[in-house]
Every structure is written in structure tokens, then in C-alpha cells.
Amino acid sequence: MERNAVNRYRLPVPKNLLERVDKTSSPAHIGKLRNAIDLLVPENTPVLAAANGIVTYVKDDSNFGGPYPAYWNYTNFIVIMHANGEYSRYDHLAHLSSRVKVHQDIAKGHVIAKVGMTGYTFRPHLHFQVFIYTGTNIWMDFDTVSVRDFG
Ligand SMILES: [Zn+2]
């Protein structure tokens, strides 16, 4: 039984820049990442906080990426903690584009970074996932939850 997100999340990019929402075609969206969503947008599109929350992780020092799984760990990303134990994560951010810091309190719609080509990525897009923790290892013990629509 798939768990749906409890919180309401807004589209994490400006709607007028969104080309397509892709939930199924990425080869990386398997297992724990099965509920991740790729938002196809131009490079440098602003990334918006999907809900109110507190920033828990920022990496934006990578300047490297491309269409190979070996580049997986070169992704720049931000994690935000929300109500109800849910977190959102935004991947493939542009080099040094973060506008937020860890522990910062941010509002839904706040610009947090720009879309880049870092990590394992075929074309500019924002990888977005909402997840919950299932244990104590922050890199391993999590599961994505389903975001059916943005609002
Ligand atoms: Zn993705």
C-alpha cells in the first residue's frame, strides 16, 4: 500500500517554465526513489520551496554532471524538513546557486536555488522527492511518499 504525502506541496518551479512532469521514465526512480518526480525545465530555472519548513542540508559545491550513473554523487541538492515528519529534496542544482543555509526557516514558494546539470542527469530538470525517515541512517533509512498533485 503506497503512502501518500500528508502535507500539500506546491510545484517547486514556476509553472510557466515547466515543460513536463515525468514520474516514470528515469532509470534512477526505483526502489526507495519510486515516488520521485522529475520536472523538466530549462537550466537556471528558479527552484522554489514546496512547503514551509526548515533547511536541513545544502550541497552546492559540485560543478560536475552528465548522463552516467557514475556521476550520481556529484549532484547538488537541498533538503527541507516539513510538518508531519515529511522532508522534500531537490536535486541537480546549479553550482553555487543555493540561496539558503542549514537551519534556515523558509516559506513555501521561497527561491532556494537554480536548476543545473550536476550529478546523474541527461538534461536540465529538477529531481523532486518527498520522503520520510524509517530509521536512524539519514542516507539509507528513508522512503519516498507519493505526491499526487501540487497545490
Ligand atoms: Zn529524478
Coordinates of N, CA and C and ligand atoms in Angstrom, one line a residue:
M1 N 0.9 -1.2 0.0 CA 0.0 0.0 0.0 C 0.9 1.2 0.0
E2 N 0.7 2.1 -1.0 CA 1.6 3.3 -1.1 C 1.1 4.3 -0.2
R3 N 2.1 5.0 0.5 CA 1.7 6.1 1.4 C 1.7 7.4 0.6
N4 N 0.6 8.2 0.7 CA 0.6 9.5 0.1 C 1.1 10.5 1.1
A5 N 1.7 11.6 0.5 CA 2.1 12.7 1.4 C 1.0 13.3 2.2
V6 N 1.2 13.7 3.4 CA 0.2 14.3 4.3 C 0.1 15.7 4.0
N7 N 1.2 16.4 3.8 CA 1.2 17.9 3.5 C 0.9 18.2 2.1
R8 N 0.4 19.4 1.9 CA 0.2 19.9 0.5 C 1.5 20.5 0.0
Y9 N 2.0 20.2 -1.2 CA 3.2 20.8 -1.7 C 2.9 21.6 -3.0
R10 N 3.5 22.7 -3.1 CA 3.3 23.5 -4.4 C 4.4 23.0 -5.4
L11 N 4.1 23.3 -6.6 CA 5.1 22.9 -7.7 C 6.4 23.7 -7.4
P12 N 7.5 23.0 -7.3 CA 8.8 23.6 -6.9 C 9.5 24.3 -8.0
V13 N 8.8 24.6 -9.1 CA 9.4 25.5 -10.1 C 8.2 26.4 -10.6
P14 N 8.6 27.6 -11.2 CA 7.5 28.4 -11.7 C 6.7 27.6 -12.9
K15 N 5.4 27.7 -12.8 CA 4.6 26.9 -13.7 C 4.8 27.2 -15.2
N16 N 5.1 28.5 -15.4 CA 5.3 28.9 -16.8 C 6.6 28.4 -17.4
L17 N 7.5 27.9 -16.6 CA 8.8 27.3 -17.1 C 8.7 25.8 -17.2
L18 N 7.7 25.2 -16.7 CA 7.6 23.7 -16.7 C 7.2 23.2 -18.1
E19 N 8.1 22.3 -18.6 CA 7.8 21.7 -19.9 C 7.0 20.4 -19.7
R20 N 7.3 19.7 -18.6 CA 6.7 18.4 -18.5 C 7.0 17.8 -17.1
V21 N 6.1 17.1 -16.5 CA 6.3 16.3 -15.3 C 6.5 14.9 -15.7
D22 N 7.6 14.3 -15.2 CA 7.9 13.0 -15.6 C 8.1 12.1 -14.3
K23 N 7.2 11.2 -14.1 CA 7.2 10.4 -12.9 C 7.8 9.0 -13.1
T24 N 7.9 8.6 -14.3 CA 8.2 7.2 -14.6 C 9.4 6.9 -15.4
S25 N 9.9 7.8 -16.2 CA 10.9 7.4 -17.2 C 12.3 7.3 -16.7
S26 N 12.7 8.0 -15.6 CA 14.0 8.0 -15.2 C 14.4 6.6 -14.7
P27 N 15.6 6.1 -15.1 CA 16.0 4.8 -14.7 C 16.4 4.8 -13.2
A28 N 16.6 6.0 -12.6 CA 17.0 6.1 -11.2 C 15.8 6.1 -10.3
H29 N 14.6 6.1 -10.8 CA 13.4 6.2 -9.9 C 12.9 4.8 -9.6
I30 N 13.7 4.1 -8.9 CA 13.4 2.7 -8.5 C 13.5 2.5 -7.0
G31 N 13.0 1.5 -6.4 CA 13.1 1.2 -5.0 C 12.6 2.4 -4.2
K32 N 13.5 2.8 -3.3 CA 13.1 3.9 -2.4 C 12.8 5.2 -3.1
L33 N 13.3 5.4 -4.3 CA 13.1 6.6 -5.1 C 11.9 6.5 -6.0
R34 N 11.1 5.4 -5.9 CA 10.0 5.2 -6.8 C 9.0 6.3 -6.9
N35 N 8.8 7.1 -5.8 CA 7.9 8.2 -5.9 C 8.5 9.6 -6.2
A36 N 9.8 9.6 -6.7 CA 10.4 10.8 -7.1 C 9.8 11.3 -8.4
I37 N 9.9 12.6 -8.6 CA 9.3 13.3 -9.7 C 10.4 14.1 -10.4
D38 N 10.5 14.0 -11.7 CA 11.4 14.9 -12.5 C 10.5 16.0 -13.2
L39 N 11.0 17.2 -12.9 CA 10.3 18.4 -13.5 C 11.2 18.9 -14.6
L40 N 10.8 18.8 -15.9 CA 11.6 19.2 -17.0 C 11.5 20.7 -17.2
V41 N 12.6 21.4 -17.0 CA 12.6 22.8 -17.1 C 13.9 23.3 -17.7
P42 N 14.1 24.5 -18.1 CA 15.3 25.0 -18.6 C 16.4 25.1 -17.5
E43 N 17.6 25.1 -17.9 CA 18.7 25.3 -17.0 C 18.6 26.7 -16.4
N44 N 18.9 26.8 -15.1 CA 18.8 28.1 -14.3 C 17.4 28.5 -13.9
T45 N 16.5 27.6 -14.1 CA 15.1 27.9 -13.6 C 15.2 28.0 -12.1
P46 N 14.5 29.0 -11.5 CA 14.5 29.0 -10.0 C 13.8 27.8 -9.4
V47 N 14.4 27.4 -8.3 CA 13.8 26.2 -7.5 C 13.1 26.8 -6.3
L48 N 11.8 26.5 -6.1 CA 11.0 27.0 -5.0 C 10.8 26.0 -3.9
A49 N 10.8 26.5 -2.7 CA 10.4 25.6 -1.6 C 9.0 25.1 -1.8
A50 N 8.8 23.8 -1.6 CA 7.5 23.3 -1.9 C 6.5 23.4 -0.8
A51 N 7.0 23.7 0.4 CA 6.1 24.0 1.6 C 7.0 24.7 2.6
N52 N 6.3 25.3 3.6 CA 7.1 25.9 4.7 C 7.9 24.8 5.4
G53 N 9.1 25.3 5.9 CA 10.0 24.3 6.6 C 11.3 24.9 7.0
I54 N 12.2 24.0 7.4 CA 13.5 24.3 7.9 C 14.5 23.5 7.1
V55 N 15.5 24.3 6.5 CA 16.5 23.6 5.7 C 17.4 22.7 6.6
T56 N 17.6 21.5 6.2 CA 18.4 20.5 6.9 C 19.7 20.2 6.2
Y57 N 19.8 20.4 4.9 CA 21.0 20.0 4.2 C 21.1 20.9 2.9
V58 N 22.4 21.3 2.7 CA 22.7 22.1 1.4 C 24.0 21.6 0.9
K59 N 24.0 21.2 -0.4 CA 25.3 20.9 -1.1 C 25.2 21.6 -2.4
D60 N 26.1 22.5 -2.6 CA 26.0 23.2 -4.0 C 27.4 23.5 -4.5
D61 N 28.4 22.7 -4.0 CA 29.8 23.0 -4.4 C 30.2 22.1 -5.6
S62 N 29.4 21.3 -6.1 CA 29.7 20.4 -7.3 C 29.5 21.2 -8.6
N63 N 30.4 20.9 -9.5 CA 30.2 21.6 -10.8 C 30.4 20.5 -11.9
F64 N 29.8 19.4 -11.7 CA 30.1 18.2 -12.5 C 28.8 17.3 -12.6
G65 N 28.5 16.9 -13.8 CA 27.4 16.0 -14.0 C 27.3 15.6 -15.5
G66 N 26.4 14.6 -15.7 CA 26.2 14.1 -17.0 C 25.4 12.8 -17.0
P67 N 25.2 12.2 -18.2 CA 24.3 11.1 -18.3 C 24.8 9.7 -17.9
Y68 N 25.6 9.7 -16.9 CA 26.2 8.4 -16.4 C 25.9 8.2 -14.9
P69 N 25.5 7.0 -14.6 CA 25.3 6.7 -13.2 C 26.5 6.9 -12.3
A70 N 27.7 6.9 -12.8 CA 28.9 7.1 -12.0 C 28.9 8.6 -11.5
Y71 N 28.1 9.4 -12.1 CA 28.1 10.8 -11.6 C 27.1 11.1 -10.5
W72 N 26.4 10.0 -10.1 CA 25.4 10.1 -9.0 C 25.7 11.0 -7.9
N73 N 26.9 10.8 -7.3 CA 27.3 11.5 -6.1 C 27.7 13.0 -6.3
Y74 N 27.7 13.4 -7.5 CA 28.1 14.8 -7.8 C 26.9 15.7 -7.9
T75 N 25.7 15.2 -7.5 CA 24.5 16.1 -7.5 C 24.6 17.2 -6.4
N76 N 24.2 18.4 -6.7 CA 24.0 19.4 -5.7 C 22.5 19.3 -5.3
F77 N 22.3 19.4 -4.0 CA 20.9 19.2 -3.5 C 20.6 19.9 -2.2
I78 N 19.4 20.2 -2.0 CA 18.9 20.8 -0.7 C 17.8 19.9 -0.1
V79 N 17.8 19.8 1.2 CA 16.7 19.1 1.9 C 16.0 20.0 2.8
I80 N 14.7 20.0 2.9 CA 13.9 20.8 3.8 C 13.0 19.9 4.6
M81 N 13.0 20.2 5.9 CA 12.1 19.4 6.8 C 10.8 20.2 7.0
H82 N 9.7 19.4 6.9 CA 8.3 20.0 6.9 C 7.6 19.4 8.1
A83 N 6.3 19.8 8.2 CA 5.4 19.2 9.3 C 5.2 17.7 9.0
N84 N 4.7 17.0 10.0 CA 4.3 15.6 9.9 C 5.4 14.7 9.5
G85 N 6.7 15.0 9.8 CA 7.8 14.1 9.6 C 8.2 14.0 8.1
E86 N 7.7 14.9 7.3 CA 8.0 14.8 5.9 C 9.1 15.8 5.5
Y87 N 9.9 15.3 4.5 CA 11.0 16.2 4.0 C 10.9 16.3 2.5
S88 N 11.4 17.4 2.0 CA 11.5 17.4 0.5 C 12.9 17.6 0.1
R89 N 13.3 17.0 -1.1 CA 14.6 17.1 -1.5 C 14.6 17.5 -3.0
Y90 N 15.6 18.4 -3.4 CA 15.7 19.0 -4.7 C 17.1 18.7 -5.2
D91 N 17.2 18.1 -6.4 CA 18.5 17.6 -6.9 C 18.8 18.2 -8.2
H92 N 20.1 18.1 -8.5 CA 20.8 18.6 -9.8 C 20.8 20.1 -9.8
L93 N 21.0 20.7 -8.7 CA 21.1 22.2 -8.6 C 22.3 22.8 -9.2
A94 N 22.3 24.0 -9.7 CA 23.4 24.6 -10.3 C 24.5 24.9 -9.3
H95 N 25.7 24.9 -9.8 CA 26.9 25.2 -9.0 C 26.8 26.5 -8.2
L96 N 27.0 26.5 -6.9 CA 26.9 27.6 -6.0 C 25.7 28.5 -6.1
S97 N 24.6 27.8 -6.4 CA 23.3 28.5 -6.6 C 22.4 28.6 -5.4
S98 N 22.8 27.9 -4.3 CA 21.9 27.9 -3.1 C 21.8 29.3 -2.5
R99 N 20.5 29.6 -2.2 CA 20.3 30.9 -1.5 C 19.9 30.7 -0.1
V100 N 20.0 29.5 0.4 CA 19.6 29.2 1.8 C 20.7 28.5 2.5
K101 N 20.6 28.5 3.9 CA 21.6 27.8 4.7 C 20.9 26.8 5.6
V102 N 21.6 25.9 6.1 CA 21.1 24.9 7.0 C 20.6 25.6 8.3
H103 N 19.4 25.1 8.8 CA 18.7 25.7 9.9 C 17.8 26.9 9.6
Q104 N 17.9 27.3 8.3 CA 17.1 28.5 7.9 C 15.6 28.1 7.8
D105 N 14.7 28.9 8.3 CA 13.3 28.8 8.3 C 12.8 29.4 7.0
I106 N 12.2 28.6 6.1 CA 11.7 29.2 4.9 C 10.3 29.0 4.6
A107 N 9.7 29.9 3.8 CA 8.3 29.8 3.5 C 8.1 29.1 2.1
K108 N 7.0 28.5 2.0 CA 6.5 27.9 0.7 C 6.7 29.0 -0.4
G109 N 7.3 28.6 -1.5 CA 7.5 29.5 -2.6 C 8.8 30.3 -2.6
H110 N 9.5 30.2 -1.5 CA 10.8 30.9 -1.4 C 11.8 30.3 -2.4
V111 N 12.5 31.2 -3.1 CA 13.5 30.7 -4.1 C 14.7 30.1 -3.3
I112 N 15.1 28.9 -3.5 CA 16.2 28.3 -2.7 C 17.4 28.0 -3.6
A113 N 17.3 27.9 -4.9 CA 18.5 27.7 -5.7 C 18.0 27.7 -7.2
K114 N 18.9 27.3 -8.1 CA 18.6 27.2 -9.5 C 18.9 25.8 -10.0
V115 N 18.2 25.5 -11.1 CA 18.4 24.2 -11.7 C 19.7 24.2 -12.5
G116 N 20.4 23.1 -12.3 CA 21.7 22.9 -13.1 C 21.8 21.6 -13.7
M117 N 23.0 21.1 -13.9 CA 23.2 19.8 -14.6 C 24.2 19.0 -13.8
T118 N 24.1 19.1 -12.4 CA 25.1 18.3 -11.6 C 24.5 17.0 -11.3
G119 N 25.4 16.0 -11.1 CA 25.0 14.6 -10.8 C 24.7 13.9 -12.1
Y120 N 23.9 12.8 -11.8 CA 23.5 11.9 -12.9 C 22.2 12.5 -13.6
T121 N 22.4 13.1 -14.7 CA 21.3 13.8 -15.4 C 21.5 13.9 -16.9
F122 N 20.4 13.6 -17.6 CA 20.5 13.6 -19.1 C 20.2 15.0 -19.7
R123 N 19.4 15.8 -19.0 CA 19.1 17.1 -19.5 C 18.6 17.9 -18.3
P124 N 18.6 19.2 -18.4 CA 18.2 20.1 -17.3 C 16.8 19.7 -16.7
H125 N 16.8 19.4 -15.5 CA 15.5 19.1 -14.8 C 15.7 19.2 -13.3
L126 N 14.6 19.4 -12.6 CA 14.7 19.3 -11.1 C 14.1 17.9 -10.7
H127 N 15.0 17.2 -10.0 CA 14.5 16.0 -9.4 C 13.9 16.4 -8.0
F128 N 12.7 16.0 -7.8 CA 12.0 16.4 -6.6 C 11.4 15.1 -5.9
Q129 N 11.6 15.0 -4.6 CA 11.0 13.9 -3.9 C 10.6 14.4 -2.5
V130 N 9.5 13.8 -2.0 CA 9.1 14.0 -0.6 C 9.3 12.6 0.0
F131 N 10.0 12.7 1.2 CA 10.3 11.4 1.9 C 10.1 11.5 3.4
I132 N 10.1 10.3 4.0 CA 10.0 10.2 5.4 C 11.2 9.3 5.9
Y133 N 11.7 9.5 7.1 CA 12.7 8.6 7.6 C 12.1 7.4 8.2
T134 N 12.8 6.3 8.0 CA 12.4 5.0 8.5 C 13.3 4.4 9.5
G135 N 14.4 5.1 9.8 CA 15.4 4.6 10.8 C 16.4 5.8 11.1
T136 N 17.6 5.4 11.5 CA 18.5 6.5 12.0 C 19.6 6.8 11.1
N137 N 19.8 6.1 10.0 CA 20.8 6.4 9.0 C 20.2 7.4 8.0
I138 N 20.6 8.7 8.0 CA 19.9 9.6 7.1 C 20.1 9.4 5.6
W139 N 21.1 8.6 5.3 CA 21.3 8.4 3.8 C 20.7 7.1 3.3
M140 N 20.4 6.2 4.3 CA 19.9 4.9 3.9 C 18.4 4.7 4.3
D141 N 18.1 5.1 5.5 CA 16.8 4.8 6.1 C 15.7 5.8 5.8
F142 N 15.2 5.7 4.6 CA 14.1 6.7 4.2 C 13.3 6.0 3.2
D143 N 12.1 6.6 2.9 CA 11.3 6.1 1.9 C 10.5 7.3 1.3
T144 N 10.4 7.3 0.0 CA 9.6 8.4 -0.7 C 8.2 8.1 -0.5
V145 N 7.4 9.2 -0.4 CA 5.9 9.1 -0.4 C 5.4 9.8 -1.7
S146 N 4.2 9.4 -2.0 CA 3.6 9.9 -3.2 C 3.0 11.3 -3.1
V147 N 3.4 12.1 -4.1 CA 2.7 13.5 -4.2 C 1.8 13.4 -5.4
R148 N 0.6 13.3 -5.2 CA -0.3 13.1 -6.4 C -0.5 14.3 -7.2
D149 N -0.7 15.5 -6.6 CA -0.8 16.7 -7.4 C -0.3 17.8 -6.5
F150 N 0.1 18.9 -7.2 CA 0.7 20.0 -6.5 C -0.4 21.1 -6.2
G151 N -0.3 21.7 -5.1 CA -1.3 22.7 -4.8 C -0.9 23.7 -3.7
Ligands
ZN1 ZN 14.9 12.2 -10.9

